[in-house]
Coordinates of C-alpha atoms and ligand atoms in Angstrom, one line a residue:
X1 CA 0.0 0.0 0.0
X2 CA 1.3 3.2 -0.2
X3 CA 0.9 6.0 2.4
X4 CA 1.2 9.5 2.0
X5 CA 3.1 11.2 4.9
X6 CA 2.8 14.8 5.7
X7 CA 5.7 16.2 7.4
X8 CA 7.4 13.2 6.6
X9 CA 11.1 14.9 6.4
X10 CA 10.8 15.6 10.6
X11 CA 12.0 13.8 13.2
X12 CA 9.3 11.4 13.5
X13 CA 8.0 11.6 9.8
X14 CA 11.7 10.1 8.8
X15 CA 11.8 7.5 11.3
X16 CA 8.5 6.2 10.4
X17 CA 9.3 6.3 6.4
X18 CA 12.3 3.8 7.2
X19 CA 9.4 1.7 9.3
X20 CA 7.1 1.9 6.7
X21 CA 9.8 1.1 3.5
X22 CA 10.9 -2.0 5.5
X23 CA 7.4 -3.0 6.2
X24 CA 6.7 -2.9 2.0
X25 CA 5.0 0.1 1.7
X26 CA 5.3 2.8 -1.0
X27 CA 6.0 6.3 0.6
X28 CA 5.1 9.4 -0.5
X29 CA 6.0 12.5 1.0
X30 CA 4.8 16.4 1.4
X31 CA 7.1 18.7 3.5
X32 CA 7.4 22.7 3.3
X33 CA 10.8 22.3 5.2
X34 CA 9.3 24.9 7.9
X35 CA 11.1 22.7 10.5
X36 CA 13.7 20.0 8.7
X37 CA 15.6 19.4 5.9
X38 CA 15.3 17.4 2.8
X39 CA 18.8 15.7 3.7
X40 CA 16.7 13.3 6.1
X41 CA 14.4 11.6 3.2
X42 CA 18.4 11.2 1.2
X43 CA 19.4 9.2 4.9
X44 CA 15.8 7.7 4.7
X45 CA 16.3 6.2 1.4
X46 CA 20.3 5.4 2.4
X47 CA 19.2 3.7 5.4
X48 CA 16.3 1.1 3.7
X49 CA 18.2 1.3 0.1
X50 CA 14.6 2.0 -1.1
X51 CA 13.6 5.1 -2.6
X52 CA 10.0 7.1 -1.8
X53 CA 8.6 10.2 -3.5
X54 CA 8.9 13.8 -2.2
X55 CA 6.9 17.0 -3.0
X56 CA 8.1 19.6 -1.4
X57 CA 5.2 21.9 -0.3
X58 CA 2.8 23.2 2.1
X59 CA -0.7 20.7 3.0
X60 CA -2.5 23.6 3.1
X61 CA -1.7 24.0 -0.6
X62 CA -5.3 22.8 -2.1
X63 CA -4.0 22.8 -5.7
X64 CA -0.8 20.7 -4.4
X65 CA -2.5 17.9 -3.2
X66 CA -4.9 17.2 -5.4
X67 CA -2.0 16.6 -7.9
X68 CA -0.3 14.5 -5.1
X69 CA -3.4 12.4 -5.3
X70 CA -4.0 12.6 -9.0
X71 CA -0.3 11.5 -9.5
X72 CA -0.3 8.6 -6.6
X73 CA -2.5 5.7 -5.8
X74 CA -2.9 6.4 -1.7
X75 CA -4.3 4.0 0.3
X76 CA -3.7 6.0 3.5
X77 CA -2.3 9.4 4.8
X78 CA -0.2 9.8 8.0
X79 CA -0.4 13.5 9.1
X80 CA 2.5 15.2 10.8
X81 CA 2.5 17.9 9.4
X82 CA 2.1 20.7 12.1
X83 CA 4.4 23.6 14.2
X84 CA 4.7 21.7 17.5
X85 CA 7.1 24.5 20.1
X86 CA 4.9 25.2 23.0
X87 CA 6.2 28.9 24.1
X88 CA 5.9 29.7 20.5
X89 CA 2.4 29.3 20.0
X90 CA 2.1 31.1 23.3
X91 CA 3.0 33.9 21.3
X92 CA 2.2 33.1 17.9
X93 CA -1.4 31.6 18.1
X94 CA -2.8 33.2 14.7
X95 CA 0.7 30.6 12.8
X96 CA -0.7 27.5 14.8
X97 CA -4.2 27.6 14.4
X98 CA -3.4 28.4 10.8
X99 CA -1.3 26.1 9.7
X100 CA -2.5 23.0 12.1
X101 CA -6.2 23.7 11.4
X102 CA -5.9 24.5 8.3
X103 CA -3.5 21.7 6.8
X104 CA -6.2 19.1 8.6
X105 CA -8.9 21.0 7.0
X106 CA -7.7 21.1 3.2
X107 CA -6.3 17.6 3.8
X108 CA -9.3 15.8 4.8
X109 CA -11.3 17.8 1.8
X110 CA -9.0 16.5 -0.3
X111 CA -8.8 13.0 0.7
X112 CA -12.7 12.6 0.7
X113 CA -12.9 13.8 -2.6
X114 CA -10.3 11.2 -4.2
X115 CA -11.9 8.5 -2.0
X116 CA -9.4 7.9 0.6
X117 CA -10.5 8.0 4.2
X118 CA -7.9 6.0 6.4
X119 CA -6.1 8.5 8.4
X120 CA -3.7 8.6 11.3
X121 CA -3.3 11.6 13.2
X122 CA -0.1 12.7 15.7
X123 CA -1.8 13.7 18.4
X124 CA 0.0 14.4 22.0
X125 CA -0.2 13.6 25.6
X126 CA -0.9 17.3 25.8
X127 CA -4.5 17.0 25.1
X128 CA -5.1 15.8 28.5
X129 CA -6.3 17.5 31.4
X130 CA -3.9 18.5 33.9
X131 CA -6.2 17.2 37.5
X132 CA -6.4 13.5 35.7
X133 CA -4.6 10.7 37.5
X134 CA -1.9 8.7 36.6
X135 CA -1.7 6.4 34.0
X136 CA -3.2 8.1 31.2
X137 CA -5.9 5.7 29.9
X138 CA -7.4 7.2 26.3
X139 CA -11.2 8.0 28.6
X140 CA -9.3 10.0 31.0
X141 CA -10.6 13.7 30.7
X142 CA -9.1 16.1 28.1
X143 CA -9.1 19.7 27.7
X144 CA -8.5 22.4 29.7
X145 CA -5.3 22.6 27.5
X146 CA -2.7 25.2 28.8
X147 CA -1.5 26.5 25.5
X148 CA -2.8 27.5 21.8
X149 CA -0.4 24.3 20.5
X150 CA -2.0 21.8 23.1
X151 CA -5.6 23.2 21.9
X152 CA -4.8 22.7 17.9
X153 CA -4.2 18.9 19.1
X154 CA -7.6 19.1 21.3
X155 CA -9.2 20.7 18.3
X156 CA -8.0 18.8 15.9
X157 CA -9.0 15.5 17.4
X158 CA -12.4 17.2 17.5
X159 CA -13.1 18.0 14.0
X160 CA -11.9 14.1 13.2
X161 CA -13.8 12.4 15.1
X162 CA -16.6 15.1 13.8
X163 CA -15.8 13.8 10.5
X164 CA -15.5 10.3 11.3
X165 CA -19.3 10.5 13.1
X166 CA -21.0 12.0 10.1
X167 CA -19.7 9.5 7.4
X168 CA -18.8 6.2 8.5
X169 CA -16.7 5.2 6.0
X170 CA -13.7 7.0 7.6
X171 CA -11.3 5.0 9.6
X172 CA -9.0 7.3 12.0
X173 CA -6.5 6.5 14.2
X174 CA -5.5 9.5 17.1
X175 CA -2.2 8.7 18.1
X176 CA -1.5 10.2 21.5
X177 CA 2.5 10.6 21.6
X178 CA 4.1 10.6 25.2
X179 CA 7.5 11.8 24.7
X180 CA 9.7 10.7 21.9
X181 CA 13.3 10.6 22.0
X182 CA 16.5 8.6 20.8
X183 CA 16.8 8.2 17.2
X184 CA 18.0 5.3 14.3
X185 CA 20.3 3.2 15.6
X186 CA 22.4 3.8 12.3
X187 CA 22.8 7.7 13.7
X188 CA 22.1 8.7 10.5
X189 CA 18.7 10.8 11.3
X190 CA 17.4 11.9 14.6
X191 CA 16.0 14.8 16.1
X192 CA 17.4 18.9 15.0
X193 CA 15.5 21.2 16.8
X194 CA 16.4 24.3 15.4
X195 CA 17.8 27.4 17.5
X196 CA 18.0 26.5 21.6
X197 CA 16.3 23.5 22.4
X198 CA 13.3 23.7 24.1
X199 CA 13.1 19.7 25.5
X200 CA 14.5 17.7 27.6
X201 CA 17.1 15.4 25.3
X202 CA 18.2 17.4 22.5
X203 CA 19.1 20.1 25.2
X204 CA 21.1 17.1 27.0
X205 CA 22.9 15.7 24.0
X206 CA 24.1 19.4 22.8
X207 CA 25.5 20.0 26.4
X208 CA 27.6 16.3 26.1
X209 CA 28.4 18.1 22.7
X210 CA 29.8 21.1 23.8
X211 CA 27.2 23.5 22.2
X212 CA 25.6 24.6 25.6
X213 CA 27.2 24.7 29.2
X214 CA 25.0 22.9 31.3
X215 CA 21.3 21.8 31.7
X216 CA 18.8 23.4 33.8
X217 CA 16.5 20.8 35.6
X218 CA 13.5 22.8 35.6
X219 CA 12.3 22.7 39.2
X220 CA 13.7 20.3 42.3
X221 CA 10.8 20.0 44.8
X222 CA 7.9 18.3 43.0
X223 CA 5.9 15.3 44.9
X224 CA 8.1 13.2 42.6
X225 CA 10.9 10.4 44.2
X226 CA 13.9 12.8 43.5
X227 CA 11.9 15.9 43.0
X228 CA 12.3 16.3 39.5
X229 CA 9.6 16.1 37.2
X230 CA 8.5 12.6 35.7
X231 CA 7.5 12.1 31.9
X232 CA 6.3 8.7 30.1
X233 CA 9.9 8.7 27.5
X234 CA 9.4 6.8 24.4
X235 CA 12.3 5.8 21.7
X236 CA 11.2 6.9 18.2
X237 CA 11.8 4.1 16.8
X238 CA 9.2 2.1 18.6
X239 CA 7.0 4.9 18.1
X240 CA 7.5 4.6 14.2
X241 CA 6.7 0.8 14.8
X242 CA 2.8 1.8 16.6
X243 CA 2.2 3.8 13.1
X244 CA 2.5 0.7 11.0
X245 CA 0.5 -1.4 13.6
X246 CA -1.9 2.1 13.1
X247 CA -1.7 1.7 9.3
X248 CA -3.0 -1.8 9.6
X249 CA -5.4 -1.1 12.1
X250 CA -7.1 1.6 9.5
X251 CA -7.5 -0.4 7.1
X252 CA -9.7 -3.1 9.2
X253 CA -11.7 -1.0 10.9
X254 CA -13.8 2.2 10.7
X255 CA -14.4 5.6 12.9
X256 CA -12.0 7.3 14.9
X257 CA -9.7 6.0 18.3
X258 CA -7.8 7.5 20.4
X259 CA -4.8 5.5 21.1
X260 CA -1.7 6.1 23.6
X261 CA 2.0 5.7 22.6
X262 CA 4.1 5.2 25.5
X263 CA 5.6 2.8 27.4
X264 CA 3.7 2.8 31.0
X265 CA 6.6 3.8 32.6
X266 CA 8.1 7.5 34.3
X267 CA 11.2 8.7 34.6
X268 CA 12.2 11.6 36.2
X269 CA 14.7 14.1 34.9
X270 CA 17.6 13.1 37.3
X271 CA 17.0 9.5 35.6
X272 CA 17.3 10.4 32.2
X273 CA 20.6 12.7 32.8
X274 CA 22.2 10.0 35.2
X275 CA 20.9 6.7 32.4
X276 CA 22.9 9.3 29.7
X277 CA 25.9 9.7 31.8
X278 CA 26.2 6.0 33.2
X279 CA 25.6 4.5 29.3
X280 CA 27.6 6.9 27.3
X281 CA 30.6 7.6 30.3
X282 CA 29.7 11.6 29.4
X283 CA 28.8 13.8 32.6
X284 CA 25.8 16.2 32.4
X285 CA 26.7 19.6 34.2
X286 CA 23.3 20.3 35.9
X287 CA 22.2 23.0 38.2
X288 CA 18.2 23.4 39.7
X289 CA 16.5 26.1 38.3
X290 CA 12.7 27.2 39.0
X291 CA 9.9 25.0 37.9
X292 CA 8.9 26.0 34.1
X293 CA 5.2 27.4 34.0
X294 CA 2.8 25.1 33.0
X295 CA 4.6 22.1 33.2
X296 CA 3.0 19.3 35.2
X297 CA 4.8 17.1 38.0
X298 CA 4.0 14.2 36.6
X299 CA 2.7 12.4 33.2
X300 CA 3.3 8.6 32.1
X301 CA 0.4 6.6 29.8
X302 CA -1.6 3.1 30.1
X303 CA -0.7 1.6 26.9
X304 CA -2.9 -1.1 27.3
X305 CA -5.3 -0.3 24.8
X306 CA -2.4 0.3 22.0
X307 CA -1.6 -3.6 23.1
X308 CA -4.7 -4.9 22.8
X309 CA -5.6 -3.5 19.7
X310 CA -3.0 -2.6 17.8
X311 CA -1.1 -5.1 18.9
X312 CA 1.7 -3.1 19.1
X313 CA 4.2 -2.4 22.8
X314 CA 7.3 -0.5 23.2
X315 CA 10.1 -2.4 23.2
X316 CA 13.7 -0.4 24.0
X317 CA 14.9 0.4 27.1
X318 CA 15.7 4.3 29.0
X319 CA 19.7 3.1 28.0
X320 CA 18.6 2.4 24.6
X321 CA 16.8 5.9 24.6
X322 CA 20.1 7.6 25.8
X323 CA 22.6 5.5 23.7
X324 CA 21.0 6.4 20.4
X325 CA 20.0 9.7 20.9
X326 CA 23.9 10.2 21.7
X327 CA 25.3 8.2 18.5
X328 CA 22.9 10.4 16.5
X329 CA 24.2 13.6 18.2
X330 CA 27.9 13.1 17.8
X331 CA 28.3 11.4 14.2
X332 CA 26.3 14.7 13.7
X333 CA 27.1 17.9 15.9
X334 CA 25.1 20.1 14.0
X335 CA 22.6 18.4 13.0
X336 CA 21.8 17.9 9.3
X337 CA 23.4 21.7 8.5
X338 CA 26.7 20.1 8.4
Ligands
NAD1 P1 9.0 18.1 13.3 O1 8.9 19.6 13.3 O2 10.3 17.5 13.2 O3 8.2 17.6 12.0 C1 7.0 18.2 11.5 C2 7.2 18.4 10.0 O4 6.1 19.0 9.4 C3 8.4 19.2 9.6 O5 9.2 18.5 8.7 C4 7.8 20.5 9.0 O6 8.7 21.1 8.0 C5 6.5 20.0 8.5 N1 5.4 21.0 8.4 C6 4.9 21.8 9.3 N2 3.9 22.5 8.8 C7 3.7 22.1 7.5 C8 2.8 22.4 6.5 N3 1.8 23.3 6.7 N4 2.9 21.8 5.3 C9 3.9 20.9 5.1 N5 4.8 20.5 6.0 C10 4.7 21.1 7.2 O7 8.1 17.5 14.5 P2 8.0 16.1 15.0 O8 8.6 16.0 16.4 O9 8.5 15.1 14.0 O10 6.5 16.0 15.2 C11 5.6 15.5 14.2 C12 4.2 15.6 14.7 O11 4.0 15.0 16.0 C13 3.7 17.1 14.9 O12 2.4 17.2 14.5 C14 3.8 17.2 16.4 O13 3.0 18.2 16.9 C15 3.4 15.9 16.9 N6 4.0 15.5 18.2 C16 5.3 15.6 18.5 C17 5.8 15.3 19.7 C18 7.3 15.4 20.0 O14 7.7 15.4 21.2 N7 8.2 15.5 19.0 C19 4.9 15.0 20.8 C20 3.6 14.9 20.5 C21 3.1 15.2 19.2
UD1_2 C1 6.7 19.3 26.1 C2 5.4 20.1 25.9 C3 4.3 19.2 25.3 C4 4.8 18.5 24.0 C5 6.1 17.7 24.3 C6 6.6 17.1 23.1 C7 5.5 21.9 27.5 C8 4.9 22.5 28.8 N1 5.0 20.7 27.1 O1 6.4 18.2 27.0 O2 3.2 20.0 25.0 O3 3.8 17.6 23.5 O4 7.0 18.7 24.9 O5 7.1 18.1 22.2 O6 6.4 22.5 26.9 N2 13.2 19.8 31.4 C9 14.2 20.3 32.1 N3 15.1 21.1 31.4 C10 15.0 21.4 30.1 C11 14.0 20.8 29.3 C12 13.0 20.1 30.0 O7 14.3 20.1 33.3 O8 15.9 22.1 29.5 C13 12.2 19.0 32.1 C14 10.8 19.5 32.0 O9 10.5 20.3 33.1 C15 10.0 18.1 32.1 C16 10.9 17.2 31.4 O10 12.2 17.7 31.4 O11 9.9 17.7 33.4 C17 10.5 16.9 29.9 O12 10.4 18.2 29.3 P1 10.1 18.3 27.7 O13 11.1 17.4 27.0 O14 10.1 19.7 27.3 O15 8.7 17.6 27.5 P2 7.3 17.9 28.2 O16 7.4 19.2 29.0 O17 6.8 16.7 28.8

């Protein structure tokens, strides 16, 4: 089958292209390059020795994909395309409603007018409501998002399900990412935030680097073991893996499911910097800073339902997290603008 993948030249776009090229699909890909670089679809196709199709362009771009259909038999679209920094859209709301409403809007308009309704969506742990307990199953409440970013994920996972209600031929998938990290174990794509990073690991593997001084923890006295705050880390790998097992799953089924990838476990920060340290013999200089506003103690998923029915479980380990994510970042200090 082949899948169209928007946003496919990103960090998790490229990582699920090599999944789906080894899995025999045909891959098809729409980018605008707003937040990569078209050198990761050359290390895609270097990687899998396969080749896959790229337009370069923006989804909102009626006109462009409706020639992407016309030119390419797509049996189902995997939508990444989308700004994603949090503080940005804090003060740049008008960008993300545009272009994440928007590019879901023109997308799904042009997909039910060439007939082709399976759809997965990257969603976020982010559409979930702050007072929920912990795990994260996909009924706990959402909302009360605490950013114009986390609502164009709340919003968007309205209007599809919307869609999904009023014709039932449509088979969606909401894929509720945890939080991705690590990279191929080639180190030959990975994650290039552009400018300072704004998470946790690409902020990490630039200080072991050289780029930055030293990490601030962002707040030491939360109801958490060591005091740091705990997050539900998933390698992207097997988070590619859950969007073939997704792929599958659209085309047996119809209507729209929220589904969690993550791997029912927290860490806390002090974890993740001591794992790095221990597996790749590199200290972290850390100091404590002040918590960072709107950032929750605490956030790990129940997966259960992603086991049941997709039949799909996250697989590597914190180490493996921490290993790759470090082979990525030093056979490539700067990222793909060497
Ligand atoms: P990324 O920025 O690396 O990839 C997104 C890609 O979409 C980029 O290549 C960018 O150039 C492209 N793009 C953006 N707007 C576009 C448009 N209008 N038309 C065409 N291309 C466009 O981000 P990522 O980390 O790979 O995230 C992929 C998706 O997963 C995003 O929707 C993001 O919100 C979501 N998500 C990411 C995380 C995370 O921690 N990385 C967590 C939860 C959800
Ligand atoms: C953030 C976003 C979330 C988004 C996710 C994936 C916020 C409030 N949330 O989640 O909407 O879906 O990224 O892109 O921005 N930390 C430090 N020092 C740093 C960076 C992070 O201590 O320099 C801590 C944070 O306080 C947190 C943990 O590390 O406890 C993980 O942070 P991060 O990687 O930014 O992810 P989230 O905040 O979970």
């Amino acid at each position: 089958m082949n899948v169209l993948v928007t946003g496919g030249a990103g960090y998790i776009g490229s990582h699920t292209c090599v999944e789906l090229l080894e899995n025999g699909c045909g891959v098809i890909v729409v980018d605008n390059l707003c937040n990569s670089s078209a050198g990761s679809l050359d290390r895609v196709q270097e990687i899998t020795g396969q080749a896959l199709k790229f337009y370069q362009g923006d989804v909102r771009d009626e006109k462009l994909l409706r020639k992407i259909f016309r030119e390419n038999h797509i049996g189902c679209v995997i939508h990444f395309a989308g700004r994603k920094a949090v503080g940005e859209s804090v003060e740049k709301p008008w960008e993300y409603y545009d272009n994440n409403l928007n590019a879901t809007l023109t997308l799904t308009k042009v997909m039910e007018d060439a007939g082709v309704r399976n759809l997965i969506f990257s969603s976020s742990a982010t559409v979930y409501a702050a007072a929920n307990e912990m795990p994260l199953k996909e009924t706990s409440a959402t909302g009360c998002c605490t950013n114009p970013y986390g609502w164009t994920k709340y919003m968007t996972e309205q209007i599809l399900s919307d869609i999904a209600f009023a014709d039932k031929r449509w088979s969606m998938c909401l894929l509720r990412y945890f939080n991705p990290i690590g990279a191929h174990e080639s180190g030959r794509i990975g994650e290039d935030p552009r400018g300072i990073p704004n998470n946790l690991m690409p902020y990490i593997t630039q200080v072991a680097i050289g780029r930055r001084e030293k990490l601030s923890v962002y707040g030491g006295d939360y109801p958490t073991p060591d005091g740091t705050g705990v997050r539900d880390y998933i390698h992207v790998v097997d988070l590619a893996k859950g969007h073939v097992a997704a792929v599958k799953y659209t085309t047996e089924h119809t209507g729209c499911e929220a589904f969690n990838l993550g791997t029912g476990t927290g860490y806390s920060v002090l974890d993740i910097v001591n794992t790095f340290a221990a597996v790749n013999q590199i200290p972290i200089p850390y100091q404590i800073t002040a918590r960072r506003p709107g950032d929750v103690a605490v956030c790990y998923a129940d997966p259960a339902k992603s086991a049941e029915k997709l039949g799909w479980r996250a697989e590597k380990t914190l180490a493996d997290m921490c290993r790759d994510s470090w082979r990525w970042q030093r056979r490539n200090p700067m990222g793909y603008g060497e």
